Structure formats: C-alpha cells, structure tokens
Amino acid sequence: MVKNSILKAQKYSQSLKLMGNNFIITVVAENENSGNKNINLAIEEIRRIEKLLTTYKNDSQTNLINENAGIEPVKVDSEVFNLIERCIGISRITQGAFDISYGSIDKSLWNFDKSMTKLPDAHTASKMVHLINYRNIILDKENCTVFLKEKGMRIGFGGIGKGYAAEMAKKILIENNVTSGIINASGDLSAWGLQPNGKKWTIGVADPDSPNAAFSYMEISNKAVATSGNYEKFVTINGKKYSHTIDPKTGLPITGIKSVTIIASNAEFADAMATPIAVMGIKAGLFLIDQIPDLYCIIIDDNNKIYTSKNINLK
C-alpha cells in the first residue's frame, strides 16, 4: 500500500516573484490539490519574512532600526534579533567580509544600471564605507533591542534574507508533513527528501559565462546551495566587468572571481557565506571553508579555472 502511494506522488511547482527575486517552490505530493495547498503555505511564510526584513516599507522592523541609528535602540521580534545575532557571528568568522551594515553605501556610489559609465574614485568610496561596521550594531538580549551606534548607519538583509526565507519555508512544509521538496530562491536553494522516483534532487551549478547553462551537476538531499556570481548584476566599464559584490572595507567591487557556490546543510548559512568568500579571495576563502564542518565550496575565477574545497565531487 505504502509503495503505491509513493509511486503516485508527483512534483508540483510554482514560480513567482517574492522579496524582489524569482522563487520556485517545488513539493512532492499525492495530488495537485495537496501540492498547491502546501506551496501556498510556503508562499505565506516567505511573504511574512519579507515584511519583517524589507527596507522598501517604512514600517518594517529593519527600517525602524535604520531610522533610529545614532538615536535610540529599537525593540524587535525575537526572530529578527536572533537573525541579526547570527549575522554578526558570520561577520566575525569572515573578518567583516560579510556585514549587514553595508546598507550605508549610497546608491549614488554604486548603481548597477546601464547608465553607469565610470567607477567612483577610491577616496569617495572609502569615505562612504566608514559607516559599515558590524561592531557598531549593539544588541541587548534582555530587552530584545537593536541599536546602530552611528548616525547614517543602515542594515540590510540582501546577503542572507533569501536563504533565511528558503529555510523557514522548508521548515513550515516539513512541519506540515511535506517529506520532499525544493525551495529555490533565485538560485539559492534548499532541498530535502527524495524525488518521486526515489532519487536525490539533481541541481546544476551555473556556468558564469552562460548562467542558463550548467557547468556541472550535483545530487543533493537535505542540503542547501547558494551561488554568488558577477553574472547576476554587473557593469562593464572600459571593457572590464565589475561585479555587484562590494568589498565592505574599500567600497569597491571585487575582481578576479566570476562565481562562488556554497553547499551547506542550511540555506541561510549557504546564502550568507557565498558573498564573503568572493570578497576574501580564493586562498583565504577556501581556507576558511575547510575549517567549518559540513561546508563546501566551488570557486570559478576570471580565467574559468575551478577551485574546490576539500571533499567535493563534481560530476
């Protein structure tokens, strides 16, 4: 009986825009009705998180923290507090290469649209990055408050929000007895369980020169994968491609790396580690990855050379 019900199960997917990104939610279910019901649960959860973390709505908790920078601490939900606490932990292990206070970099400095024709000068960039400092995010656990020490400081969850949302949507689905699925948040994805045919999920690692193609495939289950690449957003100035990945210490874009793919057990952590590894560079980035259990990495440099952390098998 059980065997038949497994054979009957099918994949159901929906693609839609959430958190300003394309999400594809896939669940394994016995019928379309059940599949759609579960997909809607995931969508509701992602929308809930978007409301908490967005900087596009004046009344979001993130904006309230930013508006009160240098003025007073802001009381937040424990969920937001705990996420910020984890962000600071990641800033510490990456020596500031990951920093949610990057929000103070003005759009006038870096605006990755077609009209950008020259780089900002290094002096202007370094003047603007003085507000980026995770050490100036003051947390009060007892009162559940967040305080940005300097006026003009801003936090943003662009480097971790999608992964966090994917992980939370997966959690809701597992609580509702969805034994298998994938939450794909614009390339940052979390997969669990097996496909209806009993095989692991196969995912492609994007080729930076043609992002719709894959240069290799991995079979995963109960794992998360996130990629940060210069093919997502970039500008070309004097024939050179500049990535939207900004080094928080200089305010200037990183060069030399086309893409970083992280494999971890958790989508939030995978998402958060992809950008700082690109900022840290190949040698330091891989060294850090190899120190952390159950964390793996694939780096492609500007010359299409592939570097991998230990214990990784590409097909």
PDB file of C-alpha atoms in Angstrom:
ATOM      1  CA  MET A   1       0.000   0.000   0.000  1.00  0.00           C
ATOM      2  CA  VAL A   2       2.742   2.421   1.010  1.00  0.00           C
ATOM      3  CA  LYS A   3       4.700   1.554  -2.112  1.00  0.00           C
ATOM      4  CA  ASN A   4       1.768   2.515  -4.365  1.00  0.00           C
ATOM      5  CA  SER A   5       1.271   5.867  -2.660  1.00  0.00           C
ATOM      6  CA  ILE A   6       4.948   6.703  -3.204  1.00  0.00           C
ATOM      7  CA  LEU A   7       4.620   5.864  -6.887  1.00  0.00           C
ATOM      8  CA  LYS A   8       1.542   8.070  -7.156  1.00  0.00           C
ATOM      9  CA  ALA A   9       3.333  11.074  -5.664  1.00  0.00           C
ATOM     10  CA  GLN A  10       4.343  13.761  -8.130  1.00  0.00           C
ATOM     11  CA  LYS A  11       6.266  17.019  -8.208  1.00  0.00           C
ATOM     12  CA  TYR A  12       4.247  20.236  -8.170  1.00  0.00           C
ATOM     13  CA  SER A  13       5.902  23.599  -8.746  1.00  0.00           C
ATOM     14  CA  GLN A  14       5.050  27.265  -8.774  1.00  0.00           C
ATOM     15  CA  SER A  15       7.255  30.151  -9.856  1.00  0.00           C
ATOM     16  CA  LEU A  16       6.625  33.681  -8.611  1.00  0.00           C
ATOM     17  CA  LYS A  17       8.298  36.920  -7.569  1.00  0.00           C
ATOM     18  CA  LEU A  18       8.886  37.277  -3.822  1.00  0.00           C
ATOM     19  CA  MET A  19      11.337  39.511  -1.934  1.00  0.00           C
ATOM     20  CA  GLY A  20      12.218  41.082  -5.301  1.00  0.00           C
ATOM     21  CA  ASN A  21      13.519  37.724  -6.567  1.00  0.00           C
ATOM     22  CA  ASN A  22      12.210  34.791  -8.557  1.00  0.00           C
ATOM     23  CA  PHE A  23      11.259  31.926  -6.278  1.00  0.00           C
ATOM     24  CA  ILE A  24      10.377  28.430  -7.493  1.00  0.00           C
ATOM     25  CA  ILE A  25       8.673  26.279  -4.890  1.00  0.00           C
ATOM     26  CA  THR A  26       8.529  22.550  -5.601  1.00  0.00           C
ATOM     27  CA  VAL A  27       6.854  19.964  -3.398  1.00  0.00           C
ATOM     28  CA  VAL A  28       6.226  16.253  -3.755  1.00  0.00           C
ATOM     29  CA  ALA A  29       2.552  15.482  -3.113  1.00  0.00           C
ATOM     30  CA  GLU A  30      -0.043  12.832  -3.922  1.00  0.00           C
ATOM     31  CA  ASN A  31      -2.319  15.196  -5.841  1.00  0.00           C
ATOM     32  CA  GLU A  32      -2.475  18.704  -7.242  1.00  0.00           C
ATOM     33  CA  ASN A  33      -4.791  19.981  -4.533  1.00  0.00           C
ATOM     34  CA  SER A  34      -2.434  18.904  -1.764  1.00  0.00           C
ATOM     35  CA  GLY A  35       0.584  20.192  -3.723  1.00  0.00           C
ATOM     36  CA  ASN A  36      -0.930  23.654  -4.230  1.00  0.00           C
ATOM     37  CA  LYS A  37      -2.059  23.875  -0.614  1.00  0.00           C
ATOM     38  CA  ASN A  38       1.486  23.221   0.564  1.00  0.00           C
ATOM     39  CA  ILE A  39       3.033  25.606  -1.957  1.00  0.00           C
ATOM     40  CA  ASN A  40       0.715  28.342  -0.619  1.00  0.00           C
ATOM     41  CA  LEU A  41       1.927  27.668   2.938  1.00  0.00           C
ATOM     42  CA  ALA A  42       5.499  28.283   1.771  1.00  0.00           C
ATOM     43  CA  ILE A  43       4.489  31.471  -0.076  1.00  0.00           C
ATOM     44  CA  GLU A  44       2.725  32.853   3.014  1.00  0.00           C
ATOM     45  CA  GLU A  45       5.799  32.210   5.139  1.00  0.00           C
ATOM     46  CA  ILE A  46       8.140  33.927   2.648  1.00  0.00           C
ATOM     47  CA  ARG A  47       5.803  36.951   2.486  1.00  0.00           C
ATOM     48  CA  ARG A  48       5.743  37.122   6.289  1.00  0.00           C
ATOM     49  CA  ILE A  49       9.550  37.228   6.384  1.00  0.00           C
ATOM     50  CA  GLU A  50       9.669  39.817   3.612  1.00  0.00           C
ATOM     51  CA  LYS A  51       7.504  42.156   5.721  1.00  0.00           C
ATOM     52  CA  LEU A  52       9.922  41.855   8.636  1.00  0.00           C
ATOM     53  CA  LEU A  53      13.125  42.313   6.667  1.00  0.00           C
ATOM     54  CA  THR A  54      12.303  44.610   3.757  1.00  0.00           C
ATOM     55  CA  THR A  55      13.767  48.114   3.537  1.00  0.00           C
ATOM     56  CA  TYR A  56      11.109  49.089   0.987  1.00  0.00           C
ATOM     57  CA  LYS A  57       8.325  49.510   3.546  1.00  0.00           C
ATOM     58  CA  ASN A  58       8.559  52.342   6.063  1.00  0.00           C
ATOM     59  CA  ASP A  59       7.047  50.352   8.906  1.00  0.00           C
ATOM     60  CA  SER A  60       9.276  47.267   8.641  1.00  0.00           C
ATOM     61  CA  GLN A  61      11.397  46.447  11.679  1.00  0.00           C
ATOM     62  CA  THR A  62      14.541  46.844   9.557  1.00  0.00           C
ATOM     63  CA  ASN A  63      13.576  50.392   8.609  1.00  0.00           C
ATOM     64  CA  LEU A  64      12.730  51.302  12.199  1.00  0.00           C
ATOM     65  CA  ILE A  65      16.224  50.167  13.236  1.00  0.00           C
ATOM     66  CA  ASN A  66      17.745  52.264  10.429  1.00  0.00           C
ATOM     67  CA  GLU A  67      15.670  55.383  11.168  1.00  0.00           C
ATOM     68  CA  ASN A  68      16.812  55.313  14.792  1.00  0.00           C
ATOM     69  CA  ALA A  69      20.525  54.914  14.009  1.00  0.00           C
ATOM     70  CA  GLY A  70      22.522  57.037  16.428  1.00  0.00           C
ATOM     71  CA  ILE A  71      19.307  57.951  18.295  1.00  0.00           C
ATOM     72  CA  GLU A  72      17.946  55.026  20.309  1.00  0.00           C
ATOM     73  CA  PRO A  73      17.623  51.230  20.449  1.00  0.00           C
ATOM     74  CA  VAL A  74      14.597  49.658  18.738  1.00  0.00           C
ATOM     75  CA  LYS A  75      12.650  46.741  20.169  1.00  0.00           C
ATOM     76  CA  VAL A  76      12.231  43.950  17.609  1.00  0.00           C
ATOM     77  CA  ASP A  77      10.716  40.474  17.378  1.00  0.00           C
ATOM     78  CA  SER A  78      12.999  37.780  18.782  1.00  0.00           C
ATOM     79  CA  GLU A  79      13.154  36.294  15.265  1.00  0.00           C
ATOM     80  CA  VAL A  80      14.707  39.491  13.860  1.00  0.00           C
ATOM     81  CA  PHE A  81      17.003  39.833  16.879  1.00  0.00           C
ATOM     82  CA  ASN A  82      18.263  36.254  16.533  1.00  0.00           C
ATOM     83  CA  LEU A  83      18.857  36.661  12.795  1.00  0.00           C
ATOM     84  CA  ILE A  84      20.916  39.818  13.396  1.00  0.00           C
ATOM     85  CA  GLU A  85      22.856  37.996  16.114  1.00  0.00           C
ATOM     86  CA  ARG A  86      23.684  35.194  13.657  1.00  0.00           C
ATOM     87  CA  CYS A  87      24.685  37.798  11.041  1.00  0.00           C
ATOM     88  CA  ILE A  88      27.180  39.315  13.485  1.00  0.00           C
ATOM     89  CA  GLY A  89      28.558  35.816  14.127  1.00  0.00           C
ATOM     90  CA  ILE A  90      29.147  35.387  10.368  1.00  0.00           C
ATOM     91  CA  SER A  91      30.811  38.837  10.245  1.00  0.00           C
ATOM     92  CA  ARG A  92      33.220  37.655  12.935  1.00  0.00           C
ATOM     93  CA  ILE A  93      34.210  34.417  11.207  1.00  0.00           C
ATOM     94  CA  THR A  94      34.645  36.199   7.848  1.00  0.00           C
ATOM     95  CA  GLN A  95      36.541  39.111   9.460  1.00  0.00           C
ATOM     96  CA  GLY A  96      33.966  41.613   8.267  1.00  0.00           C
ATOM     97  CA  ALA A  97      33.737  40.371   4.656  1.00  0.00           C
ATOM     98  CA  PHE A  98      30.056  39.740   5.457  1.00  0.00           C
ATOM     99  CA  ASP A  99      28.441  42.785   7.066  1.00  0.00           C
ATOM    100  CA  ILE A 100      24.729  43.641   7.145  1.00  0.00           C
ATOM    101  CA  SER A 101      25.550  47.308   7.815  1.00  0.00           C
ATOM    102  CA  TYR A 102      26.588  47.583   4.144  1.00  0.00           C
ATOM    103  CA  GLY A 103      23.239  49.408   3.701  1.00  0.00           C
ATOM    104  CA  SER A 104      25.005  52.718   4.311  1.00  0.00           C
ATOM    105  CA  ILE A 105      26.680  52.535   0.892  1.00  0.00           C
ATOM    106  CA  ASP A 106      24.695  55.069  -1.011  1.00  0.00           C
ATOM    107  CA  LYS A 107      23.019  54.094  -4.293  1.00  0.00           C
ATOM    108  CA  SER A 108      24.765  57.133  -5.791  1.00  0.00           C
ATOM    109  CA  LEU A 109      28.097  55.339  -5.283  1.00  0.00           C
ATOM    110  CA  TRP A 110      27.091  52.030  -6.872  1.00  0.00           C
ATOM    111  CA  ASN A 111      24.049  51.762  -9.032  1.00  0.00           C
ATOM    112  CA  PHE A 112      24.306  48.757 -11.277  1.00  0.00           C
ATOM    113  CA  ASP A 113      22.294  50.036 -14.177  1.00  0.00           C
ATOM    114  CA  LYS A 114      23.303  50.656 -17.748  1.00  0.00           C
ATOM    115  CA  SER A 115      23.883  54.393 -17.223  1.00  0.00           C
ATOM    116  CA  MET A 116      26.921  53.840 -15.015  1.00  0.00           C
ATOM    117  CA  THR A 117      29.944  54.698 -17.154  1.00  0.00           C
ATOM    118  CA  LYS A 118      32.786  55.197 -14.682  1.00  0.00           C
ATOM    119  CA  LEU A 119      33.979  53.867 -11.353  1.00  0.00           C
ATOM    120  CA  PRO A 120      33.612  56.003  -8.248  1.00  0.00           C
ATOM    121  CA  ASP A 121      37.021  57.189  -7.108  1.00  0.00           C
ATOM    122  CA  ALA A 122      38.664  55.219  -4.310  1.00  0.00           C
ATOM    123  CA  HIS A 123      38.681  58.225  -1.950  1.00  0.00           C
ATOM    124  CA  THR A 124      34.890  58.772  -2.223  1.00  0.00           C
ATOM    125  CA  ALA A 125      34.284  55.040  -1.798  1.00  0.00           C
ATOM    126  CA  SER A 126      36.473  54.764   1.314  1.00  0.00           C
ATOM    127  CA  LYS A 127      34.772  57.820   2.849  1.00  0.00           C
ATOM    128  CA  MET A 128      31.384  56.123   2.485  1.00  0.00           C
ATOM    129  CA  VAL A 129      32.391  52.764   3.938  1.00  0.00           C
ATOM    130  CA  HIS A 130      33.324  54.199   7.343  1.00  0.00           C
ATOM    131  CA  LEU A 131      29.724  53.545   8.458  1.00  0.00           C
ATOM    132  CA  ILE A 132      29.989  49.839   7.584  1.00  0.00           C
ATOM    133  CA  ASN A 133      30.994  48.181  10.829  1.00  0.00           C
ATOM    134  CA  TYR A 134      29.143  45.244  12.333  1.00  0.00           C
ATOM    135  CA  ARG A 135      30.795  46.027  15.690  1.00  0.00           C
ATOM    136  CA  ASN A 136      28.580  49.113  15.872  1.00  0.00           C
ATOM    137  CA  ILE A 137      25.394  47.025  15.838  1.00  0.00           C
ATOM    138  CA  ILE A 138      24.608  46.875  19.555  1.00  0.00           C
ATOM    139  CA  LEU A 139      22.342  44.058  20.700  1.00  0.00           C
ATOM    140  CA  ASP A 140      20.581  43.932  24.063  1.00  0.00           C
ATOM    141  CA  LYS A 141      19.365  40.375  24.519  1.00  0.00           C
ATOM    142  CA  GLU A 142      17.448  41.087  27.722  1.00  0.00           C
ATOM    143  CA  ASN A 143      15.326  43.822  26.147  1.00  0.00           C
ATOM    144  CA  CYS A 144      15.441  42.372  22.610  1.00  0.00           C
ATOM    145  CA  THR A 145      16.629  45.692  21.164  1.00  0.00           C
ATOM    146  CA  VAL A 146      18.932  46.614  18.286  1.00  0.00           C
ATOM    147  CA  PHE A 147      20.868  49.880  18.197  1.00  0.00           C
ATOM    148  CA  LEU A 148      23.037  51.217  15.372  1.00  0.00           C
ATOM    149  CA  LYS A 149      25.674  53.354  17.096  1.00  0.00           C
ATOM    150  CA  GLU A 150      26.426  55.811  14.301  1.00  0.00           C
ATOM    151  CA  LYS A 151      24.000  58.211  12.671  1.00  0.00           C
ATOM    152  CA  GLY A 152      23.568  57.297   8.999  1.00  0.00           C
ATOM    153  CA  MET A 153      24.253  53.585   9.561  1.00  0.00           C
ATOM    154  CA  ARG A 154      21.851  51.233   7.818  1.00  0.00           C
ATOM    155  CA  ILE A 155      21.407  47.475   7.882  1.00  0.00           C
ATOM    156  CA  GLY A 156      20.021  45.323   5.083  1.00  0.00           C
ATOM    157  CA  PHE A 157      19.470  41.592   4.677  1.00  0.00           C
ATOM    158  CA  GLY A 158      20.330  41.297   0.972  1.00  0.00           C
ATOM    159  CA  GLY A 159      23.141  38.842   1.734  1.00  0.00           C
ATOM    160  CA  ILE A 160      21.143  36.428   3.897  1.00  0.00           C
ATOM    161  CA  GLY A 161      17.400  37.148   3.555  1.00  0.00           C
ATOM    162  CA  LYS A 162      16.645  34.851   0.611  1.00  0.00           C
ATOM    163  CA  GLY A 163      18.402  31.921   2.235  1.00  0.00           C
ATOM    164  CA  TYR A 164      16.659  32.562   5.545  1.00  0.00           C
ATOM    165  CA  ALA A 165      13.272  32.685   3.792  1.00  0.00           C
ATOM    166  CA  ALA A 166      14.000  29.435   1.915  1.00  0.00           C
ATOM    167  CA  GLU A 167      15.000  27.705   5.148  1.00  0.00           C
ATOM    168  CA  MET A 168      11.909  28.932   7.027  1.00  0.00           C
ATOM    169  CA  ALA A 169       9.573  27.920   4.170  1.00  0.00           C
ATOM    170  CA  LYS A 170      11.144  24.451   4.192  1.00  0.00           C
ATOM    171  CA  LYS A 171      10.639  24.252   7.981  1.00  0.00           C
ATOM    172  CA  ILE A 172       6.919  25.098   7.643  1.00  0.00           C
ATOM    173  CA  LEU A 173       6.488  22.455   4.942  1.00  0.00           C
ATOM    174  CA  ILE A 174       8.246  19.758   6.970  1.00  0.00           C
ATOM    175  CA  GLU A 175       6.000  20.641   9.943  1.00  0.00           C
ATOM    176  CA  ASN A 176       3.052  20.055   7.592  1.00  0.00           C
ATOM    177  CA  ASN A 177       4.336  16.593   6.636  1.00  0.00           C
ATOM    178  CA  VAL A 178       5.803  17.528   3.260  1.00  0.00           C
ATOM    179  CA  THR A 179       8.559  14.926   3.117  1.00  0.00           C
ATOM    180  CA  SER A 180      10.263  16.180  -0.022  1.00  0.00           C
ATOM    181  CA  GLY A 181      10.754  19.403  -1.980  1.00  0.00           C
ATOM    182  CA  ILE A 182      12.969  22.262  -3.086  1.00  0.00           C
ATOM    183  CA  ILE A 183      12.707  25.970  -2.317  1.00  0.00           C
ATOM    184  CA  ASN A 184      14.688  27.808  -4.994  1.00  0.00           C
ATOM    185  CA  ALA A 185      15.187  31.475  -4.127  1.00  0.00           C
ATOM    186  CA  SER A 186      16.710  32.840  -7.320  1.00  0.00           C
ATOM    187  CA  GLY A 187      19.482  30.234  -7.298  1.00  0.00           C
ATOM    188  CA  ASP A 188      19.808  29.906  -3.518  1.00  0.00           C
ATOM    189  CA  LEU A 189      18.069  26.654  -2.790  1.00  0.00           C
ATOM    190  CA  SER A 190      17.206  24.241  -0.038  1.00  0.00           C
ATOM    191  CA  ALA A 191      16.293  20.638  -0.895  1.00  0.00           C
ATOM    192  CA  TRP A 192      15.070  17.826   1.307  1.00  0.00           C
ATOM    193  CA  GLY A 193      13.781  14.291   0.852  1.00  0.00           C
ATOM    194  CA  LEU A 194      13.866  12.423  -2.449  1.00  0.00           C
ATOM    195  CA  GLN A 195      12.183  12.807  -5.843  1.00  0.00           C
ATOM    196  CA  PRO A 196       9.097  10.643  -6.564  1.00  0.00           C
ATOM    197  CA  ASN A 197      11.388   8.159  -8.373  1.00  0.00           C
ATOM    198  CA  GLY A 198      13.404   7.690  -5.160  1.00  0.00           C
ATOM    199  CA  LYS A 199      16.470   9.560  -6.434  1.00  0.00           C
ATOM    200  CA  LYS A 200      18.142  12.594  -4.865  1.00  0.00           C
ATOM    201  CA  TRP A 201      17.467  16.027  -6.346  1.00  0.00           C
ATOM    202  CA  THR A 202      19.876  16.950  -9.166  1.00  0.00           C
ATOM    203  CA  ILE A 203      20.905  20.565  -9.321  1.00  0.00           C
ATOM    204  CA  GLY A 204      23.077  22.376 -11.820  1.00  0.00           C
ATOM    205  CA  VAL A 205      25.886  24.731 -10.855  1.00  0.00           C
ATOM    206  CA  ALA A 206      25.507  27.778 -13.124  1.00  0.00           C
ATOM    207  CA  ASP A 207      28.140  28.479 -15.737  1.00  0.00           C
ATOM    208  CA  PRO A 208      29.130  32.145 -15.126  1.00  0.00           C
ATOM    209  CA  ASP A 209      29.565  32.752 -18.885  1.00  0.00           C
ATOM    210  CA  SER A 210      26.080  31.432 -19.695  1.00  0.00           C
ATOM    211  CA  PRO A 211      24.051  31.389 -16.471  1.00  0.00           C
ATOM    212  CA  ASN A 212      21.169  29.467 -18.038  1.00  0.00           C
ATOM    213  CA  ALA A 213      23.516  26.540 -18.648  1.00  0.00           C
ATOM    214  CA  ALA A 214      25.261  24.410 -16.033  1.00  0.00           C
ATOM    215  CA  PHE A 215      28.949  23.515 -15.989  1.00  0.00           C
ATOM    216  CA  SER A 216      28.381  20.622 -13.597  1.00  0.00           C
ATOM    217  CA  TYR A 217      25.677  18.819 -11.639  1.00  0.00           C
ATOM    218  CA  MET A 218      25.335  17.692  -8.056  1.00  0.00           C
ATOM    219  CA  GLU A 219      22.942  15.280  -6.451  1.00  0.00           C
ATOM    220  CA  ILE A 220      21.714  16.625  -3.125  1.00  0.00           C
ATOM    221  CA  SER A 221      19.249  15.836  -0.383  1.00  0.00           C
ATOM    222  CA  ASN A 222      18.866  17.661   2.919  1.00  0.00           C
ATOM    223  CA  LYS A 223      21.369  20.231   1.693  1.00  0.00           C
ATOM    224  CA  ALA A 224      21.353  23.850   0.604  1.00  0.00           C
ATOM    225  CA  VAL A 225      23.242  25.516  -2.236  1.00  0.00           C
ATOM    226  CA  ALA A 226      23.852  29.230  -2.855  1.00  0.00           C
ATOM    227  CA  THR A 227      25.752  30.954  -5.648  1.00  0.00           C
ATOM    228  CA  SER A 228      27.085  34.484  -5.824  1.00  0.00           C
ATOM    229  CA  GLY A 229      28.241  35.454  -9.300  1.00  0.00           C
ATOM    230  CA  ASN A 230      29.197  38.510 -11.291  1.00  0.00           C
ATOM    231  CA  TYR A 231      26.687  37.475 -13.974  1.00  0.00           C
ATOM    232  CA  GLU A 232      23.747  38.470 -11.726  1.00  0.00           C
ATOM    233  CA  LYS A 233      24.339  42.218 -11.594  1.00  0.00           C
ATOM    234  CA  PHE A 234      27.331  43.985 -13.044  1.00  0.00           C
ATOM    235  CA  VAL A 235      28.525  46.942 -15.068  1.00  0.00           C
ATOM    236  CA  THR A 236      31.072  46.941 -17.860  1.00  0.00           C
ATOM    237  CA  ILE A 237      33.368  49.953 -17.832  1.00  0.00           C
ATOM    238  CA  ASN A 238      36.155  50.277 -20.421  1.00  0.00           C
ATOM    239  CA  GLY A 239      35.642  46.645 -21.400  1.00  0.00           C
ATOM    240  CA  LYS A 240      36.066  45.320 -17.840  1.00  0.00           C
ATOM    241  CA  LYS A 241      33.259  43.631 -15.934  1.00  0.00           C
ATOM    242  CA  TYR A 242      32.669  44.821 -12.366  1.00  0.00           C
ATOM    243  CA  SER A 243      30.634  42.620 -10.051  1.00  0.00           C
ATOM    244  CA  HIS A 244      27.860  43.911  -7.788  1.00  0.00           C
ATOM    245  CA  THR A 245      29.772  42.255  -4.919  1.00  0.00           C
ATOM    246  CA  ILE A 246      31.320  45.127  -2.979  1.00  0.00           C
ATOM    247  CA  ASP A 247      34.202  44.744  -0.555  1.00  0.00           C
ATOM    248  CA  PRO A 248      32.903  46.363   2.682  1.00  0.00           C
ATOM    249  CA  LYS A 249      36.414  47.554   3.547  1.00  0.00           C
ATOM    250  CA  THR A 250      37.033  49.526   0.332  1.00  0.00           C
ATOM    251  CA  GLY A 251      33.548  50.213  -1.049  1.00  0.00           C
ATOM    252  CA  LEU A 252      34.804  48.984  -4.441  1.00  0.00           C
ATOM    253  CA  PRO A 253      33.741  45.870  -6.354  1.00  0.00           C
ATOM    254  CA  ILE A 254      35.739  42.676  -6.135  1.00  0.00           C
ATOM    255  CA  THR A 255      37.592  41.384  -9.188  1.00  0.00           C
ATOM    256  CA  GLY A 256      39.171  38.073 -10.125  1.00  0.00           C
ATOM    257  CA  ILE A 257      36.271  35.773  -9.214  1.00  0.00           C
ATOM    258  CA  LYS A 258      33.335  35.003 -11.502  1.00  0.00           C
ATOM    259  CA  SER A 259      31.305  32.917  -9.092  1.00  0.00           C
ATOM    260  CA  VAL A 260      31.247  31.242  -5.703  1.00  0.00           C
ATOM    261  CA  THR A 261      28.940  28.292  -4.984  1.00  0.00           C
ATOM    262  CA  ILE A 262      28.474  27.182  -1.383  1.00  0.00           C
ATOM    263  CA  ILE A 263      26.994  23.844  -0.278  1.00  0.00           C
ATOM    264  CA  ALA A 264      25.829  23.694   3.348  1.00  0.00           C
ATOM    265  CA  SER A 265      23.215  21.961   5.473  1.00  0.00           C
ATOM    266  CA  ASN A 266      21.275  25.226   5.841  1.00  0.00           C
ATOM    267  CA  ALA A 267      20.173  27.736   3.155  1.00  0.00           C
ATOM    268  CA  GLU A 268      20.612  30.754   5.417  1.00  0.00           C
ATOM    269  CA  PHE A 269      24.262  29.889   6.087  1.00  0.00           C
ATOM    270  CA  ALA A 270      24.938  28.974   2.435  1.00  0.00           C
ATOM    271  CA  ASP A 271      23.476  32.306   1.260  1.00  0.00           C
ATOM    272  CA  ALA A 272      25.414  34.294   3.852  1.00  0.00           C
ATOM    273  CA  MET A 273      28.769  32.643   3.038  1.00  0.00           C
ATOM    274  CA  ALA A 274      28.689  32.975  -0.769  1.00  0.00           C
ATOM    275  CA  THR A 275      29.455  36.703  -0.958  1.00  0.00           C
ATOM    276  CA  PRO A 276      32.149  36.969   1.760  1.00  0.00           C
ATOM    277  CA  ILE A 277      34.116  34.084   0.261  1.00  0.00           C
ATOM    278  CA  ALA A 278      34.220  36.086  -3.003  1.00  0.00           C
ATOM    279  CA  VAL A 279      35.363  39.163  -1.025  1.00  0.00           C
ATOM    280  CA  MET A 280      38.038  37.214   0.892  1.00  0.00           C
ATOM    281  CA  GLY A 281      39.528  35.783  -2.287  1.00  0.00           C
ATOM    282  CA  ILE A 282      40.302  32.230  -3.375  1.00  0.00           C
ATOM    283  CA  LYS A 283      43.066  31.225  -0.946  1.00  0.00           C
ATOM    284  CA  ALA A 284      41.638  32.760   2.237  1.00  0.00           C
ATOM    285  CA  GLY A 285      38.085  31.792   1.265  1.00  0.00           C
ATOM    286  CA  LEU A 286      38.881  28.114   0.723  1.00  0.00           C
ATOM    287  CA  PHE A 287      40.997  28.020   3.879  1.00  0.00           C
ATOM    288  CA  LEU A 288      38.023  29.274   5.916  1.00  0.00           C
ATOM    289  CA  ILE A 289      35.570  26.852   4.252  1.00  0.00           C
ATOM    290  CA  ASP A 290      37.845  23.912   5.069  1.00  0.00           C
ATOM    291  CA  GLN A 291      37.790  24.863   8.772  1.00  0.00           C
ATOM    292  CA  ILE A 292      33.984  24.650   9.033  1.00  0.00           C
ATOM    293  CA  PRO A 293      32.333  21.208   9.217  1.00  0.00           C
ATOM    294  CA  ASP A 294      29.763  20.313   6.541  1.00  0.00           C
ATOM    295  CA  LEU A 295      30.552  23.378   4.411  1.00  0.00           C
ATOM    296  CA  TYR A 296      31.802  23.069   0.817  1.00  0.00           C
ATOM    297  CA  CYS A 297      32.676  25.499  -1.936  1.00  0.00           C
ATOM    298  CA  ILE A 298      33.295  25.795  -5.693  1.00  0.00           C
ATOM    299  CA  ILE A 299      35.013  28.955  -6.988  1.00  0.00           C
ATOM    300  CA  ILE A 300      35.412  29.927 -10.649  1.00  0.00           C
ATOM    301  CA  ASP A 301      37.979  32.648 -11.345  1.00  0.00           C
ATOM    302  CA  ASP A 302      38.099  35.169 -14.197  1.00  0.00           C
ATOM    303  CA  ASN A 303      40.069  32.688 -16.317  1.00  0.00           C
ATOM    304  CA  ASN A 304      37.439  29.947 -15.801  1.00  0.00           C
ATOM    305  CA  LYS A 305      39.758  27.967 -13.531  1.00  0.00           C
ATOM    306  CA  ILE A 306      37.789  25.918 -10.988  1.00  0.00           C
ATOM    307  CA  TYR A 307      38.839  25.681  -7.351  1.00  0.00           C
ATOM    308  CA  THR A 308      37.062  23.457  -4.837  1.00  0.00           C
ATOM    309  CA  SER A 309      37.217  22.917  -1.105  1.00  0.00           C
ATOM    310  CA  LYS A 310      38.129  19.506   0.265  1.00  0.00           C
ATOM    311  CA  ASN A 311      35.782  16.512  -0.089  1.00  0.00           C
ATOM    312  CA  ILE A 312      33.757  17.789  -3.015  1.00  0.00           C
ATOM    313  CA  ASN A 313      32.898  15.702  -6.055  1.00  0.00           C
ATOM    314  CA  LEU A 314      31.742  17.383  -9.255  1.00  0.00           C
ATOM    315  CA  LYS A 315      30.037  15.359 -11.970  1.00  0.00           C
TER     316      LYS A 315
END
